[in-house]
Coordinates of C-alpha atoms and ligand atoms in Angstrom, one line a residue:
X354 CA -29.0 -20.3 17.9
X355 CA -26.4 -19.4 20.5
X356 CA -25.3 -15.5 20.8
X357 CA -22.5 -14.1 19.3
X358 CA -20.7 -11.1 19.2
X359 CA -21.1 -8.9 16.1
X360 CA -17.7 -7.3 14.3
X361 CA -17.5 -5.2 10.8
X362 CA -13.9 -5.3 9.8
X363 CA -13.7 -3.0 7.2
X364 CA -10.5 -3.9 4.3
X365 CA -9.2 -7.6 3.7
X366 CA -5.7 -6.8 3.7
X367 CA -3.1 -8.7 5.8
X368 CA -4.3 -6.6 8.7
X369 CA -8.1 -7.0 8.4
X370 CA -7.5 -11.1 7.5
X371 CA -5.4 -12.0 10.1
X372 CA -8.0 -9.6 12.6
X373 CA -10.8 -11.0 11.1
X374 CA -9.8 -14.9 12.0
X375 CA -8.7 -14.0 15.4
X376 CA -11.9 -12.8 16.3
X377 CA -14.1 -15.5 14.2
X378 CA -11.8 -18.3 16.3
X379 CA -12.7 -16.5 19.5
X380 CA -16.7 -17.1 18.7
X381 CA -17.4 -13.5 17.1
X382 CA -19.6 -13.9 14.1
X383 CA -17.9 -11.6 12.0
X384 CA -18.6 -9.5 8.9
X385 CA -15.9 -8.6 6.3
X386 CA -16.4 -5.5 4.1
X387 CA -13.7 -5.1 1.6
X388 CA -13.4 -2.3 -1.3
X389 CA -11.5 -4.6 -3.8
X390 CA -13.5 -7.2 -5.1
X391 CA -10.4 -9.9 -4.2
X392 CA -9.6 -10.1 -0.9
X393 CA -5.4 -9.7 -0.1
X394 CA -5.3 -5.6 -0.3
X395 CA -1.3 -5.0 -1.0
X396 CA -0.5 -8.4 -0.7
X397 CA -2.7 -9.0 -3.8
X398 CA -2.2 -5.3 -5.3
X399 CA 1.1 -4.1 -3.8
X400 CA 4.2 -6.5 -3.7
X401 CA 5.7 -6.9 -7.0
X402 CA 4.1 -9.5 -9.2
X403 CA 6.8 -11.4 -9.8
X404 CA 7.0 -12.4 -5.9
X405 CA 5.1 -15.2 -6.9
X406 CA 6.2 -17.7 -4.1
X407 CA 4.9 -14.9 -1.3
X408 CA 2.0 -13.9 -3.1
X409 CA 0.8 -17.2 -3.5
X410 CA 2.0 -18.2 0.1
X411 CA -0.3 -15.5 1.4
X412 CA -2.8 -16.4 -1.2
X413 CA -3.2 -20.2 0.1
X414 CA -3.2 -18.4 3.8
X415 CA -6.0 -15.6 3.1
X416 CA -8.1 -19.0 1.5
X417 CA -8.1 -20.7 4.8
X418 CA -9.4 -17.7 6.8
X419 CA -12.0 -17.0 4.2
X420 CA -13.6 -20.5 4.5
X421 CA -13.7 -19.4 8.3
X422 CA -17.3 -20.4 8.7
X423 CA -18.3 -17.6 11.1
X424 CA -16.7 -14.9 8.8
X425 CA -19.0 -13.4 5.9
X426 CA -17.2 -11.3 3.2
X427 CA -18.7 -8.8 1.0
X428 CA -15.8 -7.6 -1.6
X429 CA -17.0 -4.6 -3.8
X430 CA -18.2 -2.7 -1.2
X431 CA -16.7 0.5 0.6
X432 CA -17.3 1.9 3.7
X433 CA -16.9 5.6 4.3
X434 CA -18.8 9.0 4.6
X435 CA -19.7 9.2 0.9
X436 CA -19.6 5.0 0.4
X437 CA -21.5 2.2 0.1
X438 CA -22.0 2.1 4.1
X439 CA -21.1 4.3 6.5
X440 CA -20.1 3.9 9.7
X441 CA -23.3 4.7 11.6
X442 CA -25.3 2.3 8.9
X443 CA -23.1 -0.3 10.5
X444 CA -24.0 0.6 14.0
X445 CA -27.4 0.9 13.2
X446 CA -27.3 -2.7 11.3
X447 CA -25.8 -3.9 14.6
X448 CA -22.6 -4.2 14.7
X449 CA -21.4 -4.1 18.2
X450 CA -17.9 -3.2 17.2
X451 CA -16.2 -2.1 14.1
X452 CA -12.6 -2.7 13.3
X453 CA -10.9 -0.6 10.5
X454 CA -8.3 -2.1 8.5
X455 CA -8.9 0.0 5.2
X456 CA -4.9 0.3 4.9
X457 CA -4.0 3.7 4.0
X458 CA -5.5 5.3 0.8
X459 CA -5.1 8.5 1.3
X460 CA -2.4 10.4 -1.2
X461 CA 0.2 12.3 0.5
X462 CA 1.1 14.9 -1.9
X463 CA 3.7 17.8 -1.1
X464 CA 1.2 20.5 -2.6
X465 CA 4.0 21.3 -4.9
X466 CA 3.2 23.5 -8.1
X467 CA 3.3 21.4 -11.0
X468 CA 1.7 18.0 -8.9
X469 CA -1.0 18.0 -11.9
X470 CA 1.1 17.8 -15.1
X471 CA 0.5 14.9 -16.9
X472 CA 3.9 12.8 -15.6
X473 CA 3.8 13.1 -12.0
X474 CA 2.5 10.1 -9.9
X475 CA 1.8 8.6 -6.7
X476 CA 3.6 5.0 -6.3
X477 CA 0.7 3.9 -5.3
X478 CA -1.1 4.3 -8.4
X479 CA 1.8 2.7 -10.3
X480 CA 1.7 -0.1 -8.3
X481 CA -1.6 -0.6 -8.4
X482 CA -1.7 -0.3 -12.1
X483 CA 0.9 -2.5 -12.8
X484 CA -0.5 -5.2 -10.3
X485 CA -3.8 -4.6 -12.3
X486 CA -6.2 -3.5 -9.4
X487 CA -9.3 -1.8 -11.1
X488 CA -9.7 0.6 -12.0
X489 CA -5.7 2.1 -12.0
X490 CA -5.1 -1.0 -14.1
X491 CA -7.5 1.2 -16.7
X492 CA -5.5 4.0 -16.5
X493 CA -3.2 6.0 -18.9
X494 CA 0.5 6.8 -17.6
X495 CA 3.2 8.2 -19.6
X496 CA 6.3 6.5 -18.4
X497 CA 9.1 9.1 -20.1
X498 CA 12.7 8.0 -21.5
X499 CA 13.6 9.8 -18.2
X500 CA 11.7 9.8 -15.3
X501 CA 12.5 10.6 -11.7
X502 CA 11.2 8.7 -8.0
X503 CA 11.5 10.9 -5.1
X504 CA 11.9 8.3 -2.0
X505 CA 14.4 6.2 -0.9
X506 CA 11.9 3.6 0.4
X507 CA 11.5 -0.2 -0.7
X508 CA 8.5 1.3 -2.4
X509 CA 11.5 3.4 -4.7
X510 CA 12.9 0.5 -5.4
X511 CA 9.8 -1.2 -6.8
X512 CA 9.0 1.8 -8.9
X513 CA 13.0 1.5 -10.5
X514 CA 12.4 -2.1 -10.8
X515 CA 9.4 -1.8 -12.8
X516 CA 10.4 1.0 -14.7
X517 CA 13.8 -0.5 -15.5
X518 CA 12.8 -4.0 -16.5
X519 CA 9.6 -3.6 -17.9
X520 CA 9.2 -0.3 -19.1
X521 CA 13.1 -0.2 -19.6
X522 CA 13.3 3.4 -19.8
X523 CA 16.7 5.3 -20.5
X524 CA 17.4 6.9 -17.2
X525 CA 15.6 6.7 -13.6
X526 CA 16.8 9.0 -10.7
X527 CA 16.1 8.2 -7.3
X528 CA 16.1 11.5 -5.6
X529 CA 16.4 11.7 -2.0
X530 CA 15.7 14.2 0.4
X531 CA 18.8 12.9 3.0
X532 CA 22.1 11.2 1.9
X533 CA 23.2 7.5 1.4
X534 CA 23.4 6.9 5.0
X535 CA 19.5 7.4 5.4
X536 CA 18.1 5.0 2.6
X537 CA 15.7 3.1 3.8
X538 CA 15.3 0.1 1.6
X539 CA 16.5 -3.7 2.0
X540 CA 19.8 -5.3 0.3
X541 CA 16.7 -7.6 -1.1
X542 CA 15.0 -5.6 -2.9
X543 CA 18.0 -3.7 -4.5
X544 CA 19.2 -7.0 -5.9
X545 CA 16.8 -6.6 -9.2
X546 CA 17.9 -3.2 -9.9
X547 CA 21.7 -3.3 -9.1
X548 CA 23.1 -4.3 -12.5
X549 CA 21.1 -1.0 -13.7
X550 CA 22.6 1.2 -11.1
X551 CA 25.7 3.4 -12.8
X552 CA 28.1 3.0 -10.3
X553 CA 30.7 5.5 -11.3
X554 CA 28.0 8.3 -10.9
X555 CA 27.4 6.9 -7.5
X556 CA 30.6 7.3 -6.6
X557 CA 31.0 10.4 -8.1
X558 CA 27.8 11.5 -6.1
X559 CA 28.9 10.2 -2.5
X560 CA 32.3 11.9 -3.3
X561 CA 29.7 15.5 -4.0
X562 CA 28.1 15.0 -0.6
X563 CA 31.1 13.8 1.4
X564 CA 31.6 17.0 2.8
X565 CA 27.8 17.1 4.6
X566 CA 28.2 13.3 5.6
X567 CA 31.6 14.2 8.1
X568 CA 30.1 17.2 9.1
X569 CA 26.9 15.1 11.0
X570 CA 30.1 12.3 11.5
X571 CA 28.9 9.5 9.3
X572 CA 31.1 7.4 7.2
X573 CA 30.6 7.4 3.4
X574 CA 32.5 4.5 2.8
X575 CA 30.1 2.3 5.1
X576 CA 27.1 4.1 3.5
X577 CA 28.8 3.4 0.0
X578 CA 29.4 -0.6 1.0
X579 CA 25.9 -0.6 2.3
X580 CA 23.9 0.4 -0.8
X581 CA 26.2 -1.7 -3.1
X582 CA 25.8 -4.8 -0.7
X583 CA 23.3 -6.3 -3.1
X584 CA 26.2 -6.5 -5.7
X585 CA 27.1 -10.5 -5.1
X586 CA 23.7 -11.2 -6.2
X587 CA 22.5 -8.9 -8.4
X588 CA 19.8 -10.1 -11.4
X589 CA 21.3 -9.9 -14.6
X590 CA 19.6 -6.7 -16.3
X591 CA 17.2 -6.8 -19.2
X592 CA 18.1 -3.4 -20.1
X593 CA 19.9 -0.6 -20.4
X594 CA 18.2 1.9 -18.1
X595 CA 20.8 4.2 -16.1
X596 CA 19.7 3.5 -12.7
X597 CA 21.0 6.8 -10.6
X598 CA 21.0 8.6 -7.2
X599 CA 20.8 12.3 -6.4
X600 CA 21.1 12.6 -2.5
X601 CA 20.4 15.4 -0.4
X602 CA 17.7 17.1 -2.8
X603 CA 14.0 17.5 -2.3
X604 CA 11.7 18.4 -5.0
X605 CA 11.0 21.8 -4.9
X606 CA 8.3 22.1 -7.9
X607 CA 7.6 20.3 -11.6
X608 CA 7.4 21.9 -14.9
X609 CA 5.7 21.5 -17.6
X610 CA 5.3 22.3 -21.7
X611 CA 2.2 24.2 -23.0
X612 CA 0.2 20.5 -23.5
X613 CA 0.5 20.2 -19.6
X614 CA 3.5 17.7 -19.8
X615 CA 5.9 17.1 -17.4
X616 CA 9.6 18.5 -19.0
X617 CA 11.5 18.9 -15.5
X618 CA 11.4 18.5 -11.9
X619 CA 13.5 21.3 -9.4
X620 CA 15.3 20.0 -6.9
X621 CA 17.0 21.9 -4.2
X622 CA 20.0 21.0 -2.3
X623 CA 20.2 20.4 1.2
X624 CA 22.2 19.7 3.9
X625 CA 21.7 17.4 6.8
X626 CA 21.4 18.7 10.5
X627 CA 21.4 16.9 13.6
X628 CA 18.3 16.6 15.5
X629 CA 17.6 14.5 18.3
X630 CA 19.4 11.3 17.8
X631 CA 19.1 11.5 13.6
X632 CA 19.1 14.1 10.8
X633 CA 16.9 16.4 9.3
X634 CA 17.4 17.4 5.8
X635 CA 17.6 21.4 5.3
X636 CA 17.2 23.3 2.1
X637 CA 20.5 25.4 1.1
X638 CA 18.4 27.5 -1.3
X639 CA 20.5 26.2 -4.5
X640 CA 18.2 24.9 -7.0
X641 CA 19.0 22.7 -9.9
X642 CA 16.6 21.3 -12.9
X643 CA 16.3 17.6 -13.7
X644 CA 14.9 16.6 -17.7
X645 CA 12.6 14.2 -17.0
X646 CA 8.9 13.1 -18.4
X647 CA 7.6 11.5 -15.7
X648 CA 8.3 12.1 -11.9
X649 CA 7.0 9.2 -9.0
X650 CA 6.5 10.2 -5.7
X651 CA 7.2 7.4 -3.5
X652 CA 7.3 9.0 -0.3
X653 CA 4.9 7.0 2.3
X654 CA 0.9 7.0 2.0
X655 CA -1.4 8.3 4.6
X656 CA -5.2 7.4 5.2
X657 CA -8.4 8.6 3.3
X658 CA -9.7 11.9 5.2
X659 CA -12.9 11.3 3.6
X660 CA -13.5 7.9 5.6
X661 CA -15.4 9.2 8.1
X662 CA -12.9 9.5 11.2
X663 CA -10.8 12.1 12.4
X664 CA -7.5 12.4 11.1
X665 CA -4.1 13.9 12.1
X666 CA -0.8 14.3 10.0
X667 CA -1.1 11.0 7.7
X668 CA -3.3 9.0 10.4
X669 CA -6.9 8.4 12.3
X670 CA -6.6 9.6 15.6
X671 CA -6.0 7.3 18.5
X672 CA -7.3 7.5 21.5
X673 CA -4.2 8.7 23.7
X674 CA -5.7 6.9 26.4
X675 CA -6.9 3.7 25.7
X676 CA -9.5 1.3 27.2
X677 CA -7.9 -1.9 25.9
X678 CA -4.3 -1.0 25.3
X679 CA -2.1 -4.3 23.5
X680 CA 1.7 -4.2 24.2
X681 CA 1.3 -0.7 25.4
X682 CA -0.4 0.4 21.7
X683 CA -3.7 1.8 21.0
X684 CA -5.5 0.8 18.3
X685 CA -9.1 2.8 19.6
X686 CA -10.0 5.4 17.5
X687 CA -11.5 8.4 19.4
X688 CA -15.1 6.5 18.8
X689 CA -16.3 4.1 21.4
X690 CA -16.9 1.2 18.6
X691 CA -14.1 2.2 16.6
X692 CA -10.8 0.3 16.7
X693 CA -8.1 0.6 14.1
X694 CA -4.9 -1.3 12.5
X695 CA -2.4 -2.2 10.0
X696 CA -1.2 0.1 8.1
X697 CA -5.1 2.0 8.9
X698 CA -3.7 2.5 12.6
X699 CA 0.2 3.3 11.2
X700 CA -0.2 4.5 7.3
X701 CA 3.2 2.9 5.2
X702 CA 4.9 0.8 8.3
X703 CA 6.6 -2.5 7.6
X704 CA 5.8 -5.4 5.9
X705 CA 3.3 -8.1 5.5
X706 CA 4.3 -9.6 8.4
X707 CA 3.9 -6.6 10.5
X708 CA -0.1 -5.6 9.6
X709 CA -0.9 -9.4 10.5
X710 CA 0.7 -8.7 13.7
X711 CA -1.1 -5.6 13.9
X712 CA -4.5 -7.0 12.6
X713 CA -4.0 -9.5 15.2
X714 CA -3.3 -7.3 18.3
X715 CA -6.2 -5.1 17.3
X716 CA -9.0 -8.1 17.1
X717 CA -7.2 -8.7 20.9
X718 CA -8.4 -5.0 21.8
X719 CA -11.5 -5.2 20.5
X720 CA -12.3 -8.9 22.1
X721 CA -11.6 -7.3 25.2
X722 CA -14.0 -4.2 24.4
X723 CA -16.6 -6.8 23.5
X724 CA -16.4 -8.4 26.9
X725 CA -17.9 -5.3 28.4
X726 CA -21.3 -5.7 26.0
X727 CA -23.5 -9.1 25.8
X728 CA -23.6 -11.4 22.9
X729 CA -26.6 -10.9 21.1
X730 CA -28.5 -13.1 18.3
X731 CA -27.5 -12.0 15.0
X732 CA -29.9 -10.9 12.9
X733 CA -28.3 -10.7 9.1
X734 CA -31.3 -9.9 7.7
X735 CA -31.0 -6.0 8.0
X736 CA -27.8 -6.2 6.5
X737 CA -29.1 -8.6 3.4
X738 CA -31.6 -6.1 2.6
X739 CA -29.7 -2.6 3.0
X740 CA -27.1 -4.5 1.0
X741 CA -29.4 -5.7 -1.8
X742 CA -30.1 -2.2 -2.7
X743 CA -26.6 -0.9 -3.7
X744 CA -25.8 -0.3 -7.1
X745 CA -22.7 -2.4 -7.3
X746 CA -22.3 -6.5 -7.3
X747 CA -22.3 -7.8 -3.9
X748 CA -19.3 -10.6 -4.1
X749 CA -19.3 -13.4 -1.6
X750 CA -17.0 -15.9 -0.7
X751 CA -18.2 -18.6 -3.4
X752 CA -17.8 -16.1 -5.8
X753 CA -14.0 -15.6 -5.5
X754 CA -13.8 -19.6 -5.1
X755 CA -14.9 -19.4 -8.8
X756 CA -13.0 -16.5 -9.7
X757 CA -10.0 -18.3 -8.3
X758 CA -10.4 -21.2 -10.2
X759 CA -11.1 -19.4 -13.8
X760 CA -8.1 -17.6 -12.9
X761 CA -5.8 -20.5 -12.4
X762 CA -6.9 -22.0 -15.6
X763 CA -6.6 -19.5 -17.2
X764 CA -3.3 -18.9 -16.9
X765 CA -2.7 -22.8 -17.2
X766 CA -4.2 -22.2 -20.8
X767 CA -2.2 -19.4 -21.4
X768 CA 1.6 -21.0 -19.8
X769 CA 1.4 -18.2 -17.3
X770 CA 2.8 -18.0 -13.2
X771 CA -0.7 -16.2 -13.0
X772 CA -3.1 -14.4 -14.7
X773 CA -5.7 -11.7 -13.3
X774 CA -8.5 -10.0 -15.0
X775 CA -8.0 -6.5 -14.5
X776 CA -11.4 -4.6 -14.7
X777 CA -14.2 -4.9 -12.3
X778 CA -16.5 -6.2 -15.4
X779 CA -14.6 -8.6 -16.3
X780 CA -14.2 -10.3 -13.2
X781 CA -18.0 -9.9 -12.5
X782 CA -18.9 -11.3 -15.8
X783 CA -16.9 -14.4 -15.1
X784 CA -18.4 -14.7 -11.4
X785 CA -21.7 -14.7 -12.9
X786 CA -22.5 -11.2 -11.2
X787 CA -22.8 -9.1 -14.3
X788 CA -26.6 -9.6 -15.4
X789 CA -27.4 -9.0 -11.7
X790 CA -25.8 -5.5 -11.6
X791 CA -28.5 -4.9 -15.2
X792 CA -31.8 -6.4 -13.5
Ligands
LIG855 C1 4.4 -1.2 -3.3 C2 4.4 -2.0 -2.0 C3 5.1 -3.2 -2.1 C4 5.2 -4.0 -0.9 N1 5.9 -5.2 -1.0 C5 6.0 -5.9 0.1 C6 6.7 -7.1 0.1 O1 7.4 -7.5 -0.9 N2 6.8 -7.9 1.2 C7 6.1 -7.5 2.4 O2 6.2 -8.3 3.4 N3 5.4 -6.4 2.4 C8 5.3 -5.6 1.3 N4 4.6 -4.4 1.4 C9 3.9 -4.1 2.6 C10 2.5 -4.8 2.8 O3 1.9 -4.8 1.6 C11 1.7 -4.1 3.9 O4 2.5 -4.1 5.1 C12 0.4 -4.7 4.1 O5 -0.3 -5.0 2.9 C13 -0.5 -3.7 4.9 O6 -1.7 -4.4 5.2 P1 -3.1 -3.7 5.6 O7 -4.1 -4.8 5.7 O8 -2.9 -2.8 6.8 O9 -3.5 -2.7 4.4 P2 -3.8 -3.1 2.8 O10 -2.9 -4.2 2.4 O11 -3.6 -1.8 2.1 O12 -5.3 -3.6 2.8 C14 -6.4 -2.7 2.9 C15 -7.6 -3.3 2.4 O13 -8.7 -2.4 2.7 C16 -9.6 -2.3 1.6 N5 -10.2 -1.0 1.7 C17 -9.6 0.2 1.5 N6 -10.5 1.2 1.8 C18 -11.7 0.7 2.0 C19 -12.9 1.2 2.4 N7 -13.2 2.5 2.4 N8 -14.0 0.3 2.6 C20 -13.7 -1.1 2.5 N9 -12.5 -1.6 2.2 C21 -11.5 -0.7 2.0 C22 -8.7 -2.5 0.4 O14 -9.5 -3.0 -0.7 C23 -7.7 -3.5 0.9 O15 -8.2 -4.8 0.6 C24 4.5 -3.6 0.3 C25 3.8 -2.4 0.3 C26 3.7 -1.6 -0.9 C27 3.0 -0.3 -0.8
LIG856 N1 9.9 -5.6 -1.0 C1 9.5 -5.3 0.2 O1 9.8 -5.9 1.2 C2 8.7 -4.0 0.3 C3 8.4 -3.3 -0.9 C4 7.7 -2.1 -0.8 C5 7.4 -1.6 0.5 N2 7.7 -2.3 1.6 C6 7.4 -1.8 2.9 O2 6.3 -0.9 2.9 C7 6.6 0.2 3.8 C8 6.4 1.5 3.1 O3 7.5 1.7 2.2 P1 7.8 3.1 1.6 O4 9.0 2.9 0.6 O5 6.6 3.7 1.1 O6 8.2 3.9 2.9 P2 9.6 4.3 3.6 O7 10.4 3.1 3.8 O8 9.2 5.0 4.8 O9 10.3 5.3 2.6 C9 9.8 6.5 2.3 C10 10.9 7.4 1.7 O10 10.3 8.6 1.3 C11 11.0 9.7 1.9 N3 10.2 10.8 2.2 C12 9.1 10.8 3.0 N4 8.6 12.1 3.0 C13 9.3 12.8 2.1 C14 9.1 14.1 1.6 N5 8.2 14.9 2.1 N6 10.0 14.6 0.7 C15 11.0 13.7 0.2 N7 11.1 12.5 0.6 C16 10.3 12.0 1.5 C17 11.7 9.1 3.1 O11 12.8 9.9 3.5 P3 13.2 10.1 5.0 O12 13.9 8.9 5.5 O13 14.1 11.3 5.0 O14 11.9 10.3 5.8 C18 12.0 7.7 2.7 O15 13.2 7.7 2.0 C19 8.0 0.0 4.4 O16 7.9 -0.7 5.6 C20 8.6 -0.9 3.4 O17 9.7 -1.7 3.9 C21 8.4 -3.5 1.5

């Protein structure tokens, strides 16, 4: 047996995929652990299902890294303080280095009053649910006739689109905290919703915040043609949802009836101050109430604090001076062992093709950290047996090989693009993996 290097990549996004083939085609012999049972993270879970070219692009490419023959996957298991593992079981199991590419979990709420009436959401648990990841895919929501989505994000967008033509509610607001110069989403992406979007209200609202635009010297016109430059090929609506902006207002609390429903959402207006370059948005103390039954924050995630590393703002710590920088980033945690990336090292940045990037440069730091240790024999049989004893279904590669292939004719059977089993039972029963979780 020749010595190897030993990795962990924790998460089998984009980030940890992509990281986890560059080190396995460098020689590493290394160890996926991944929380889901499928591997793909938000490119499974996150980008609207009916991207089906993409997803199943990225599908075919996340295939060929997991038949990498030096990389082992475990799916249904998480790593973190109160987990499965944590991170000093995998040092003492022997990893050499551990690379995390857990994506970013964490929920970034405001700490507004009302946050826990029933109604008020993260978009990441709407998208999860609606891309059926157990176990949000088993969870009650109560999309309203009206409903708000504070964000001006692609990740907006998605939430309109889905709430527009699937749930086809009445009315969705987009509510956003700066003015139509400062969306941040893609002509793309605006192309499903368009047809929705009322367009004399839009008008009517740039002409409302005109006044704050000149005073920071932007154009409104340009901001206008911008958001409408999806127009030319806009998807023919499915319903009649009133798709809507209010700019320059930041949610300020929720409401709620005596059952603990969601009835409004306070927004304040503000107005937009220069600062360094770009503009700040600043409260004018005027306060306003929108009717709505359901209110979607889709404002950015940030990492889980309970993983086990140090955190600051919405991220782990990096080390400010790195060992092993790539293209002057760091991706070291403040832990010798610890490296981090995707959207683990940078919580809610960019897109698919981004986190692969990142997963990439990250395995190139930590190959470089591994040049400073020796390649050792690796001994799996630790890991086997501390792995035996969890109380969860260990799923291995063959086992999502199978699931794959139930999945795909299934939804021959049933005339569907795809079909996914959306509890954690279901997909164990069919992977043969249910009667070992009773013995
Ligand atoms: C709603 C939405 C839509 C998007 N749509 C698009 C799009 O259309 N096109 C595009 O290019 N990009 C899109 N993106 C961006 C893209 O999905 C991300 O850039 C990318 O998935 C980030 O990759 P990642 O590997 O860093 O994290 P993730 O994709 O989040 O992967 C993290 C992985 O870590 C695992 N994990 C988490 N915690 C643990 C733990 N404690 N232990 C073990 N495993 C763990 C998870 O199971 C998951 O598999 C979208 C993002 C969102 C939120
Ligand atoms: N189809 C796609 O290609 C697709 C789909 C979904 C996501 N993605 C990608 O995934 C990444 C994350 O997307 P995202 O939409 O979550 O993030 P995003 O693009 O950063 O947008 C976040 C939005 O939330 C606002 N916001 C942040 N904090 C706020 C607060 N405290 N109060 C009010 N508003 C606040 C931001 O406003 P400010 O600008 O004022 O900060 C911004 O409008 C992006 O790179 C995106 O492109 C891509």
């Amino acid at each position: 047996m020749t010595n190897q290097f030993y990795v962990a990549v924790i998460g089998a996004g984009p980030a940890g995929l992509f990281a986890a083939r560059e080190l396995a085609n460098l020689g590493a012999r290394v160890v996926i652990f991944n929380r889901d049972i499928k591997p793909g993270g938000l490119a499974e879970y996150g980008i609207y299902p009916n991207k089906h070219t993409m997803k199943n692009g990225l599908r075919k490419q996340f295939k060929q890294v997991m038949d990498l023959p030096n990389l082992t996957y475990y799916g249904n298991v998480t790593i973190g303080e109160k987990a499965d593992l944590t991170l000093n079981d995998l040092r003492e199991l022997g990893f050499q280095a551990i690379l995390v590419t857990a994506g970013a979990q964490g929920t970034k709420w405001l700490g507004l009053p009302g946050e826990n009436l029933t109604g008020v959401y993260h978009a990441k648990d709407v998208v999860y649910f609606y891309n059926k990841l157990p176990p949000y895919s088993q969870q009650s929501f109560r999309f309203g006739k009206r409903c708000a989505v504070i964000g001006a994000g692609n990740v907006m967008l998605d939430i309109v689109h889905f709430l527009s033509r699937e749930e086809k509610v009445d009315e969705v607001t987009a509510v956003v905290r700066r003015g139509p110069a400062e969306v941040k989403f893609d002509k793309k992406e605006m192309e499903y919703v368009i047809d929705n979007l009322d367009q004399a209200e839009l008008d009517a609202e740039i002409r409302r915040v005109r006044p704050i635009m000149e005073a920071v010297h932007q154009d409104p016109e340009a901001a206008r043609a911008s958001i409408l430059e999806a127009l030319p090929k806009a998807l023919p609506k499915v319903s009649n949802t009133k798709f809507r902006f209010e700019f320059l207002a930041s949610p300020v609390q929720m409401l709620g009836d005596a059952e603990g429903c969601l009835t409004q959402v306070e927004i304040e207006d503000n107005i937009l101050v220069e600062a360094n370059g770009d503009t700040k948005a600043k409260g004018t103390g005027n306060k306003r109430q929108l009717d709505v039954e359901t209110v979607v924050f889709a404002i950015g995630d940030k990492v889980d604090e309970a993983f086990g590393l140090p955190t600051e703002w919405n991220e782990f710590v990096k080390s400010q001076t790195p060992r092993f920088p790539i293209d002057g980033i760091s991706y070291e945690s403040p832990i010798e062992d610890v490296f981090v990336g995707g959207w683990s090292r940078k919580a809610s940045s960019g897109l698919v093709g981004l986190a692969r990037k990142d997963g990439t440069n990250a395995s190139k730091a930590v190959w470089q950290y591994l040049q400073t240790k020796h390649p050792m024999e690796v001994n799996t049989e630790a890991l086997s047996s501390k792995l035996k004893g969890l109380a969860e279904p260990l799923v291995l590669k063959e086992h999502i090989k199978k699931l794959d292939e139930i999945e795909l004719a299934q939804a021959k059977q049933l005339g569907l693009e795809v079909f996914k089993y959306d509890s954690n039972d279901e997909m164990l029963k069919v992977m043969g993996l249910l009667e070992y979780e009773k013995a």
